[in-house]
Amino acid sequence: MADLSVELCGLTFRTPIMPGSGPNVADGTLLRAAAEGGAGALVTHTVSTLPAPALTPYREVRGGMLNNQLWSAHPVERWIDRDYGEAREAAHAAGIPLIINIGYTTAEITALTPKVARFADALELSLHYARTSGDLMTDPATAAYAAAHQPADYLSRSPEMLFETIRMAKRLAPLPLFVKLPILGNELVAVARACEEAGADAIVAVNAFGPCMSIDIETAEPVLTGDGMGWLSGQALKPLALRCIFDLARAVSLPIIGCGGVSRPEDAVEMLMAGASAVQVCTAALQRGPMIYGNLAAGVEAWLDQRGYASVQAIVGLGVKRWRTLVAHRQSMPVLYQEEECIGCKLCERSCHYDAIYMVDKLAEFNPERCFGCGLCVTRCPTDALLMPQVTQSGVLHPLLGTSVEAGRGGAGHIVETTGRQV
């Protein structure tokens, strides 16, 4: 059986799967349930100096979830008096670390760090997007917070402020310090490097994306209360999160904890291959309950065992290493067609806008001369009838067999010589 344990910043996680900060870990009881559900570590809901406004905070949307509750609705005093103690007890009983998440401004983090550090094995500073002054929510439920916070106060607005805040937090609490980054576009790598220079011990990538919105077409009203804006999480976020993790893995030497859109073991494997050392799960836990942490870990273990990997560490960053040797996806090549795998579903024919695929006697026929190599048919094929060749510096490889092929010759791709599978 593969070793699922992860060593990160001097802490031992029993598996690479843990909660992401959110309502799935909204109090001590839910944190205990996460530990009992198999989480590799515990991460608390973000706490700030004021409790979050009372809004209608969550709506499931196609491919994900919108929320406008950025931090805990419980005051920090309750967390200190009750929830942190219960969470610490549950974490220690399970032999896993407790990571306490706090945010969002320098003043708040300065005030909170000494109060919560005694409960924590590590701290996670949560950065989020600053709303412009015109965007700030102004309904009565949020007026107090809006009055107390200006957009410029948010650490994501100022790398210099972030730099000093990280250094300050490290002085106030001699604990591993993780920084959770939002999707910052081209600024992401620069901000991560500032975190590394300031003394952060790990990066968590990424936070929910937004502001976003959804409208109820029967009422013509936004589905969320407040100003109707919220933050997108769930499966729709995964491609963005993977790109961020991949970029960070090539830019900084800090360990990365991936977050955003993980709902299946294969999603976690993708994040690990993109460069994450561990993975956080929030939206899927809201939808499926705290047993998801152990279920995902078991799925990752089975995946590793089936492919002969001895540990989680064996696949961390594998996609980055592979990318460095690939020529693939930089040039267009016809797909490989394996007629014996075709079930005649016609999905490829309907999807091919180049007339390279057509049905004859309920089976697909493939014309490599017309194939543009876009790959859409491969992603829609429910079997392995259509495959995208892998082009490396060593030649063109069959994606399943690892053998050299000459793409575009019809059939199963003409095999010209046998080579070892390259990874």
CSV table of C-alpha atoms in Angstrom, one decimal:
chain,number,residue,atom,x,y,z
A,1,MET,CA,0.0,0.0,0.0
A,2,ALA,CA,1.3,3.5,-0.9
A,3,ASP,CA,2.4,5.8,1.9
A,4,LEU,CA,-0.1,8.6,2.1
A,5,SER,CA,1.7,10.6,4.8
A,6,VAL,CA,3.1,14.0,4.0
A,7,GLU,CA,5.9,15.9,5.7
A,8,LEU,CA,5.3,19.6,5.4
A,9,CYS,CA,7.0,22.4,7.3
A,10,GLY,CA,8.0,20.1,10.1
A,11,LEU,CA,4.4,18.8,10.4
A,12,THR,CA,3.2,15.3,9.6
A,13,PHE,CA,-0.1,15.0,7.7
A,14,ARG,CA,-1.6,11.5,7.7
A,15,THR,CA,-2.9,12.0,4.2
A,16,PRO,CA,-2.6,14.8,1.7
A,17,ILE,CA,-6.3,15.5,1.9
A,18,MET,CA,-7.6,18.2,4.4
A,19,PRO,CA,-10.4,20.7,4.6
A,20,GLY,CA,-10.3,24.0,2.9
A,21,SER,CA,-11.3,26.9,5.1
A,22,GLY,CA,-15.0,27.4,4.8
A,23,PRO,CA,-18.4,26.5,6.3
A,24,ASN,CA,-17.5,22.9,6.1
A,25,VAL,CA,-15.3,23.6,9.2
A,26,ALA,CA,-17.5,26.3,10.7
A,27,ASP,CA,-17.1,25.3,14.3
A,28,GLY,CA,-15.4,22.8,16.6
A,29,THR,CA,-18.0,20.1,16.0
A,30,LEU,CA,-17.5,20.2,12.3
A,31,LEU,CA,-13.8,20.1,12.7
A,32,ARG,CA,-14.1,17.0,14.9
A,33,ALA,CA,-16.2,15.4,12.2
A,34,ALA,CA,-13.6,16.2,9.6
A,35,ALA,CA,-10.9,14.5,11.8
A,36,GLU,CA,-13.2,11.5,12.2
A,37,GLY,CA,-13.9,11.5,8.5
A,38,GLY,CA,-10.2,10.9,7.7
A,39,ALA,CA,-8.8,14.4,7.1
A,40,GLY,CA,-5.0,14.5,7.0
A,41,ALA,CA,-5.0,17.8,8.9
A,42,LEU,CA,-7.5,20.2,10.1
A,43,VAL,CA,-8.0,23.8,8.8
A,44,THR,CA,-10.4,26.1,10.5
A,45,HIS,CA,-12.8,28.6,9.0
A,46,THR,CA,-11.3,32.0,8.5
A,47,VAL,CA,-11.7,34.2,11.6
A,48,SER,CA,-11.5,38.0,11.6
A,49,THR,CA,-11.9,40.6,14.3
A,50,LEU,CA,-15.6,41.0,13.5
A,51,PRO,CA,-18.0,38.2,12.7
A,52,ALA,CA,-19.2,37.9,9.2
A,53,PRO,CA,-22.4,39.7,8.3
A,54,ALA,CA,-25.7,37.7,8.4
A,55,LEU,CA,-26.4,37.1,4.7
A,56,THR,CA,-27.9,34.3,2.6
A,57,PRO,CA,-24.4,33.0,1.8
A,58,TYR,CA,-24.6,30.0,-0.5
A,59,ARG,CA,-26.1,29.0,-3.8
A,60,GLU,CA,-25.2,26.0,-5.9
A,61,VAL,CA,-24.6,26.9,-9.6
A,62,ARG,CA,-23.8,24.8,-12.5
A,63,GLY,CA,-20.3,23.5,-12.0
A,64,GLY,CA,-19.7,25.0,-8.6
A,65,MET,CA,-21.0,27.1,-5.8
A,66,LEU,CA,-21.3,30.8,-5.1
A,67,ASN,CA,-20.9,32.2,-1.6
A,68,ASN,CA,-20.7,35.6,0.0
A,69,GLN,CA,-19.6,34.6,3.4
A,70,LEU,CA,-15.8,35.1,3.4
A,71,TRP,CA,-15.1,34.3,7.0
A,72,SER,CA,-16.7,32.9,10.1
A,73,ALA,CA,-20.1,34.2,11.4
A,74,HIS,CA,-18.9,33.4,14.9
A,75,PRO,CA,-16.9,36.0,16.9
A,76,VAL,CA,-13.3,35.2,17.6
A,77,GLU,CA,-14.2,35.1,21.3
A,78,ARG,CA,-16.4,32.1,20.8
A,79,TRP,CA,-13.6,30.4,18.8
A,80,ILE,CA,-11.2,31.0,21.6
A,81,ASP,CA,-13.6,29.9,24.4
A,82,ARG,CA,-15.0,26.9,22.6
A,83,ASP,CA,-14.2,25.9,19.1
A,84,TYR,CA,-10.4,26.0,18.9
A,85,GLY,CA,-10.1,23.9,22.0
A,86,GLU,CA,-12.5,21.2,20.6
A,87,ALA,CA,-10.7,21.3,17.3
A,88,ARG,CA,-7.3,20.9,19.0
A,89,GLU,CA,-8.5,18.0,21.0
A,90,ALA,CA,-9.8,16.3,17.9
A,91,ALA,CA,-6.6,16.9,16.0
A,92,HIS,CA,-4.4,15.6,18.7
A,93,ALA,CA,-6.6,12.5,19.1
A,94,ALA,CA,-6.2,11.8,15.4
A,95,GLY,CA,-2.5,12.6,15.4
A,96,ILE,CA,-2.9,15.4,12.8
A,97,PRO,CA,-2.0,19.1,12.8
A,98,LEU,CA,-4.4,22.0,13.5
A,99,ILE,CA,-4.0,24.9,11.1
A,100,ILE,CA,-5.8,28.1,12.1
A,101,ASN,CA,-6.9,30.5,9.4
A,102,ILE,CA,-7.1,34.2,10.0
A,103,GLY,CA,-7.6,37.3,7.8
A,104,TYR,CA,-7.7,39.8,6.2
A,105,THR,CA,-5.9,43.0,6.9
A,106,THR,CA,-2.6,43.9,8.7
A,107,ALA,CA,-4.5,45.3,11.7
A,108,GLU,CA,-6.7,42.2,12.0
A,109,ILE,CA,-3.8,39.7,11.7
A,110,THR,CA,-1.8,41.7,14.2
A,111,ALA,CA,-4.6,41.6,16.7
A,112,LEU,CA,-5.6,37.9,16.1
A,113,THR,CA,-2.2,36.2,15.8
A,114,PRO,CA,-1.2,36.3,19.6
A,115,LYS,CA,-4.8,35.3,20.6
A,116,VAL,CA,-5.1,32.2,18.5
A,117,ALA,CA,-1.5,30.9,18.2
A,118,ARG,CA,-1.6,28.9,21.4
A,119,PHE,CA,-4.1,26.5,19.8
A,120,ALA,CA,-2.4,26.1,16.5
A,121,ASP,CA,0.3,23.9,15.0
A,122,ALA,CA,0.4,26.3,12.0
A,123,LEU,CA,-1.3,29.5,10.9
A,124,GLU,CA,-2.9,30.2,7.5
A,125,LEU,CA,-3.2,33.9,6.5
A,126,SER,CA,-6.1,34.3,4.0
A,127,LEU,CA,-5.7,36.9,1.3
A,128,HIS,CA,-8.8,37.9,-0.7
A,129,TYR,CA,-9.7,40.3,-3.4
A,130,ALA,CA,-10.3,43.9,-2.3
A,131,ARG,CA,-13.6,45.3,-3.5
A,132,THR,CA,-13.5,48.8,-4.8
A,133,SER,CA,-15.2,51.5,-2.8
A,134,GLY,CA,-18.1,51.4,-5.3
A,135,ASP,CA,-18.5,47.7,-4.8
A,136,LEU,CA,-18.5,47.5,-1.1
A,137,MET,CA,-21.8,46.1,0.3
A,138,THR,CA,-23.9,48.8,1.9
A,139,ASP,CA,-27.0,47.0,3.2
A,140,PRO,CA,-27.4,47.3,7.0
A,141,ALA,CA,-26.0,43.8,7.6
A,142,THR,CA,-22.7,44.7,6.2
A,143,ALA,CA,-22.5,48.5,6.9
A,144,ALA,CA,-20.3,48.0,10.0
A,145,TYR,CA,-17.7,46.0,8.2
A,146,ALA,CA,-17.7,48.2,5.1
A,147,ALA,CA,-17.2,51.2,7.3
A,148,ALA,CA,-14.3,49.6,9.1
A,149,HIS,CA,-12.5,48.3,5.9
A,150,GLN,CA,-11.2,50.2,3.0
A,151,PRO,CA,-10.1,48.4,-0.2
A,152,ALA,CA,-6.5,49.5,0.4
A,153,ASP,CA,-6.5,47.7,3.7
A,154,TYR,CA,-6.6,44.3,2.0
A,155,LEU,CA,-3.2,42.6,1.8
A,156,SER,CA,-3.8,41.5,-1.8
A,157,ARG,CA,-3.7,45.2,-2.8
A,158,SER,CA,-0.1,45.8,-1.5
A,159,PRO,CA,2.8,43.4,-1.8
A,160,GLU,CA,4.7,45.7,0.6
A,161,MET,CA,2.0,45.5,3.2
A,162,LEU,CA,1.8,41.7,2.8
A,163,PHE,CA,5.6,41.5,3.2
A,164,GLU,CA,5.5,43.3,6.5
A,165,THR,CA,2.4,41.5,7.7
A,166,ILE,CA,4.1,38.1,7.2
A,167,ARG,CA,7.2,39.2,9.0
A,168,MET,CA,5.1,40.6,11.9
A,169,ALA,CA,3.1,37.4,12.2
A,170,LYS,CA,6.3,35.3,12.3
A,171,ARG,CA,7.6,37.5,15.1
A,172,LEU,CA,4.3,37.2,17.0
A,173,ALA,CA,4.0,33.4,16.6
A,174,PRO,CA,6.9,31.0,16.0
A,175,LEU,CA,4.8,28.6,14.0
A,176,PRO,CA,4.8,27.5,10.3
A,177,LEU,CA,3.0,30.2,8.4
A,178,PHE,CA,1.0,29.4,5.3
A,179,VAL,CA,-0.4,32.2,3.0
A,180,LYS,CA,-3.6,31.5,1.0
A,181,LEU,CA,-3.6,33.4,-2.3
A,182,PRO,CA,-6.5,34.4,-4.5
A,183,ILE,CA,-6.3,34.1,-8.3
A,184,LEU,CA,-4.2,37.2,-9.0
A,185,GLY,CA,-3.6,36.8,-12.7
A,186,ASN,CA,-0.1,37.9,-13.8
A,187,GLU,CA,0.6,39.2,-10.3
A,188,LEU,CA,0.3,35.7,-8.7
A,189,VAL,CA,4.0,34.7,-9.0
A,190,ALA,CA,5.3,38.1,-7.9
A,191,VAL,CA,3.1,38.0,-4.8
A,192,ALA,CA,4.2,34.4,-4.0
A,193,ARG,CA,7.8,35.4,-4.3
A,194,ALA,CA,7.2,38.3,-1.9
A,195,CYS,CA,5.6,35.8,0.5
A,196,GLU,CA,8.7,33.6,0.2
A,197,GLU,CA,11.1,36.5,0.8
A,198,ALA,CA,9.1,37.6,3.8
A,199,GLY,CA,9.5,34.2,5.5
A,200,ALA,CA,6.3,32.4,4.7
A,201,ASP,CA,6.6,28.6,5.0
A,202,ALA,CA,4.1,27.5,2.4
A,203,ILE,CA,1.6,28.7,-0.2
A,204,VAL,CA,-2.0,27.7,-0.4
A,205,ALA,CA,-3.4,28.2,-3.9
A,206,VAL,CA,-6.1,29.2,-4.5
A,207,ASN,CA,-8.9,31.0,-2.8
A,208,ALA,CA,-12.4,31.3,-4.3
A,209,PHE,CA,-12.7,33.4,-7.5
A,210,GLY,CA,-14.7,36.5,-7.9
A,211,PRO,CA,-16.7,38.6,-7.5
A,212,CYS,CA,-19.2,36.5,-9.5
A,213,MET,CA,-23.0,36.4,-9.7
A,214,SER,CA,-26.0,34.4,-10.7
A,215,ILE,CA,-29.5,35.7,-11.5
A,216,ASP,CA,-32.8,34.0,-10.8
A,217,ILE,CA,-34.5,34.2,-14.2
A,218,GLU,CA,-38.0,34.0,-12.6
A,219,THR,CA,-37.5,37.0,-10.3
A,220,ALA,CA,-34.7,38.8,-12.3
A,221,GLU,CA,-32.9,39.1,-8.9
A,222,PRO,CA,-29.4,38.0,-7.9
A,223,VAL,CA,-29.6,34.7,-6.1
A,224,LEU,CA,-27.3,36.0,-3.3
A,225,THR,CA,-28.3,38.6,-0.8
A,226,GLY,CA,-26.2,41.7,0.1
A,227,ASP,CA,-25.1,43.2,-3.2
A,228,GLY,CA,-25.7,40.0,-5.0
A,229,MET,CA,-22.0,39.3,-5.6
A,230,GLY,CA,-20.2,36.2,-4.4
A,231,TRP,CA,-17.2,34.0,-4.9
A,232,LEU,CA,-17.0,31.0,-7.1
A,233,SER,CA,-15.7,27.6,-5.8
A,234,GLY,CA,-16.1,24.0,-6.9
A,235,GLN,CA,-15.4,22.1,-10.0
A,236,ALA,CA,-15.5,25.1,-12.3
A,237,LEU,CA,-12.5,26.5,-10.5
A,238,LYS,CA,-10.2,23.5,-11.0
A,239,PRO,CA,-8.5,24.5,-14.3
A,240,LEU,CA,-7.7,27.9,-12.9
A,241,ALA,CA,-6.4,26.4,-9.7
A,242,LEU,CA,-4.2,23.9,-11.5
A,243,ARG,CA,-2.7,26.6,-13.7
A,244,CYS,CA,-1.9,28.7,-10.6
A,245,ILE,CA,-0.3,25.7,-8.8
A,246,PHE,CA,1.7,24.8,-11.9
A,247,ASP,CA,3.0,28.4,-12.2
A,248,LEU,CA,3.9,28.6,-8.5
A,249,ALA,CA,5.7,25.2,-8.5
A,250,ARG,CA,8.0,26.5,-11.2
A,251,ALA,CA,8.6,29.9,-9.5
A,252,VAL,CA,9.0,29.4,-5.8
A,253,SER,CA,10.7,26.8,-3.6
A,254,LEU,CA,8.0,26.8,-1.0
A,255,PRO,CA,5.7,23.8,-0.7
A,256,ILE,CA,2.3,24.4,-2.2
A,257,ILE,CA,-1.1,23.2,-0.8
A,258,GLY,CA,-3.6,23.0,-3.7
A,259,CYS,CA,-7.2,24.1,-3.3
A,260,GLY,CA,-10.0,24.7,-5.8
A,261,GLY,CA,-12.4,22.2,-7.4
A,262,VAL,CA,-11.3,18.9,-5.9
A,263,SER,CA,-14.2,16.4,-5.8
A,264,ARG,CA,-12.6,13.1,-7.0
A,265,PRO,CA,-9.4,11.3,-6.3
A,266,GLU,CA,-8.3,12.0,-9.8
A,267,ASP,CA,-8.6,15.8,-9.1
A,268,ALA,CA,-6.3,15.4,-6.1
A,269,VAL,CA,-3.8,13.5,-8.2
A,270,GLU,CA,-3.8,16.2,-10.8
A,271,MET,CA,-3.1,18.9,-8.2
A,272,LEU,CA,-0.2,16.8,-6.8
A,273,MET,CA,1.2,16.3,-10.3
A,274,ALA,CA,0.9,20.1,-10.9
A,275,GLY,CA,3.2,20.7,-7.9
A,276,ALA,CA,1.0,20.6,-4.8
A,277,SER,CA,2.3,18.7,-1.8
A,278,ALA,CA,-1.2,18.4,-0.3
A,279,VAL,CA,-4.7,19.3,-1.2
A,280,GLN,CA,-7.6,21.1,0.5
A,281,VAL,CA,-11.3,20.4,-0.1
A,282,CYS,CA,-14.2,22.7,0.7
A,283,THR,CA,-17.1,22.7,-1.7
A,284,ALA,CA,-17.3,19.0,-2.2
A,285,ALA,CA,-17.3,18.6,1.6
A,286,LEU,CA,-20.2,20.9,1.8
A,287,GLN,CA,-22.1,18.8,-0.8
A,288,ARG,CA,-21.1,15.3,0.4
A,289,GLY,CA,-20.2,15.6,4.1
A,290,PRO,CA,-17.0,15.1,6.2
A,291,MET,CA,-16.4,11.5,5.1
A,292,ILE,CA,-15.2,12.9,1.8
A,293,TYR,CA,-11.7,13.5,3.2
A,294,GLY,CA,-11.1,9.8,4.0
A,295,ASN,CA,-12.8,8.7,0.8
A,296,LEU,CA,-10.7,10.9,-1.4
A,297,ALA,CA,-7.5,9.7,0.4
A,298,ALA,CA,-8.5,6.1,-0.1
A,299,GLY,CA,-9.1,6.8,-3.8
A,300,VAL,CA,-5.7,8.4,-4.1
A,301,GLU,CA,-4.1,5.4,-2.4
A,302,ALA,CA,-5.8,3.0,-4.8
A,303,TRP,CA,-4.7,5.1,-7.8
A,304,LEU,CA,-1.1,5.0,-6.5
A,305,ASP,CA,-1.2,1.3,-5.8
A,306,GLN,CA,-2.6,0.4,-9.2
A,307,ARG,CA,0.2,2.3,-10.9
A,308,GLY,CA,3.0,1.1,-8.7
A,309,TYR,CA,3.8,4.4,-6.9
A,310,ALA,CA,5.2,3.9,-3.4
A,311,SER,CA,4.1,7.2,-2.0
A,312,VAL,CA,2.3,10.5,-2.5
A,313,GLN,CA,5.7,12.2,-2.8
A,314,ALA,CA,6.5,10.1,-5.9
A,315,ILE,CA,3.9,12.0,-8.0
A,316,VAL,CA,4.4,15.5,-6.5
A,317,GLY,CA,5.4,17.8,-9.3
A,318,LEU,CA,5.5,15.0,-11.9
A,319,GLY,CA,3.5,17.1,-14.3
A,320,VAL,CA,6.0,19.9,-14.0
A,321,LYS,CA,8.9,17.5,-14.8
A,322,ARG,CA,7.0,16.0,-17.7
A,323,TRP,CA,6.1,19.4,-19.1
A,324,ARG,CA,9.8,20.3,-19.3
A,325,THR,CA,10.5,17.5,-21.7
A,326,LEU,CA,7.3,17.7,-23.8
A,327,VAL,CA,7.0,19.1,-27.2
A,328,ALA,CA,3.4,18.0,-27.3
A,329,HIS,CA,0.5,20.5,-27.4
A,330,ARG,CA,2.9,23.0,-29.1
A,331,GLN,CA,2.1,21.5,-32.5
A,332,SER,CA,-1.1,20.0,-34.0
A,333,MET,CA,-1.1,16.3,-34.8
A,334,PRO,CA,-3.8,13.9,-36.0
A,335,VAL,CA,-5.3,11.7,-33.2
A,336,LEU,CA,-4.8,8.0,-33.0
A,337,TYR,CA,-7.8,5.8,-33.8
A,338,GLN,CA,-8.3,2.3,-32.4
A,339,GLU,CA,-11.2,0.9,-34.2
A,340,GLU,CA,-11.5,-2.1,-31.9
A,341,GLU,CA,-12.5,0.2,-29.1
A,342,CYS,CA,-15.2,2.1,-31.0
A,343,ILE,CA,-18.8,1.5,-29.7
A,344,GLY,CA,-20.5,3.6,-32.4
A,345,CYS,CA,-21.9,6.3,-30.0
A,346,LYS,CA,-21.4,9.0,-32.7
A,347,LEU,CA,-20.1,11.6,-30.2
A,348,CYS,CA,-16.9,12.1,-32.1
A,349,GLU,CA,-18.7,12.5,-35.4
A,350,ARG,CA,-21.0,15.2,-33.9
A,351,SER,CA,-18.1,17.0,-32.4
A,352,CYS,CA,-15.7,17.0,-35.4
A,353,HIS,CA,-16.0,20.3,-37.3
A,354,TYR,CA,-13.3,19.2,-39.8
A,355,ASP,CA,-15.2,16.2,-41.3
A,356,ALA,CA,-12.4,13.9,-40.3
A,357,ILE,CA,-14.8,11.4,-38.6
A,358,TYR,CA,-17.8,9.8,-40.1
A,359,MET,CA,-19.8,6.7,-39.4
A,360,VAL,CA,-19.8,3.5,-41.6
A,361,ASP,CA,-21.7,0.4,-40.5
A,362,LYS,CA,-22.1,1.9,-37.0
A,363,LEU,CA,-18.4,2.4,-36.5
A,364,ALA,CA,-16.3,5.5,-36.8
A,365,GLU,CA,-14.1,6.0,-39.8
A,366,PHE,CA,-11.2,8.3,-39.5
A,367,ASN,CA,-9.5,10.5,-42.1
A,368,PRO,CA,-6.1,11.7,-40.7
A,369,GLU,CA,-5.6,14.0,-43.7
A,370,ARG,CA,-8.6,16.1,-42.5
A,371,CYS,CA,-7.8,15.9,-38.8
A,372,PHE,CA,-6.8,19.3,-37.3
A,373,GLY,CA,-5.6,17.7,-34.1
A,374,CYS,CA,-7.8,19.8,-31.9
A,375,GLY,CA,-8.4,16.9,-29.5
A,376,LEU,CA,-12.1,17.6,-28.8
A,377,CYS,CA,-13.1,14.1,-30.0
A,378,VAL,CA,-10.6,12.5,-27.6
A,379,THR,CA,-12.2,14.3,-24.7
A,380,ARG,CA,-15.7,13.2,-25.7
A,381,CYS,CA,-14.9,9.6,-26.5
A,382,PRO,CA,-16.2,7.3,-23.7
A,383,THR,CA,-13.7,4.6,-24.6
A,384,ASP,CA,-10.1,4.6,-25.8
A,385,ALA,CA,-11.0,4.6,-29.4
A,386,LEU,CA,-9.5,8.0,-29.9
A,387,LEU,CA,-6.3,9.0,-28.3
A,388,MET,CA,-4.1,12.1,-28.5
A,389,PRO,CA,-0.4,11.1,-29.3
A,390,GLN,CA,2.2,12.4,-26.9
A,391,VAL,CA,5.0,14.2,-28.7
A,392,THR,CA,8.3,14.3,-26.8
A,393,GLN,CA,11.8,15.1,-27.6
A,394,SER,CA,12.3,11.4,-28.2
A,395,GLY,CA,9.5,11.1,-30.7
A,396,VAL,CA,5.7,10.4,-30.9
A,397,LEU,CA,4.4,8.1,-28.2
A,398,HIS,CA,1.2,6.1,-27.8
A,399,PRO,CA,-0.4,7.5,-24.7
A,400,LEU,CA,-1.4,4.1,-23.3
A,401,LEU,CA,1.3,1.8,-24.5
A,402,GLY,CA,4.3,4.1,-24.3
A,403,THR,CA,5.4,2.8,-27.7
A,404,SER,CA,6.6,4.9,-30.5
A,405,VAL,CA,4.0,5.5,-33.2
A,406,GLU,CA,3.8,7.3,-36.5
A,407,ALA,CA,0.6,9.4,-36.0
A,408,GLY,CA,-1.8,10.0,-38.8
A,409,ARG,CA,-1.5,6.6,-40.6
A,410,GLY,CA,-5.0,5.4,-39.6
A,411,GLY,CA,-5.8,2.2,-37.7
A,412,ALA,CA,-4.3,2.3,-34.3
A,413,GLY,CA,-1.4,4.6,-35.3
A,414,HIS,CA,1.3,2.7,-37.2
A,415,ILE,CA,3.8,1.3,-34.6
A,416,VAL,CA,7.3,1.8,-35.9
A,417,GLU,CA,9.3,0.7,-32.9
A,418,THR,CA,8.9,-0.3,-29.3
A,419,THR,CA,10.3,1.9,-26.6
A,420,GLY,CA,10.0,2.1,-22.8
A,421,ARG,CA,7.1,4.2,-21.4
A,422,GLN,CA,8.5,7.7,-20.7
A,423,VAL,CA,7.3,9.8,-17.7
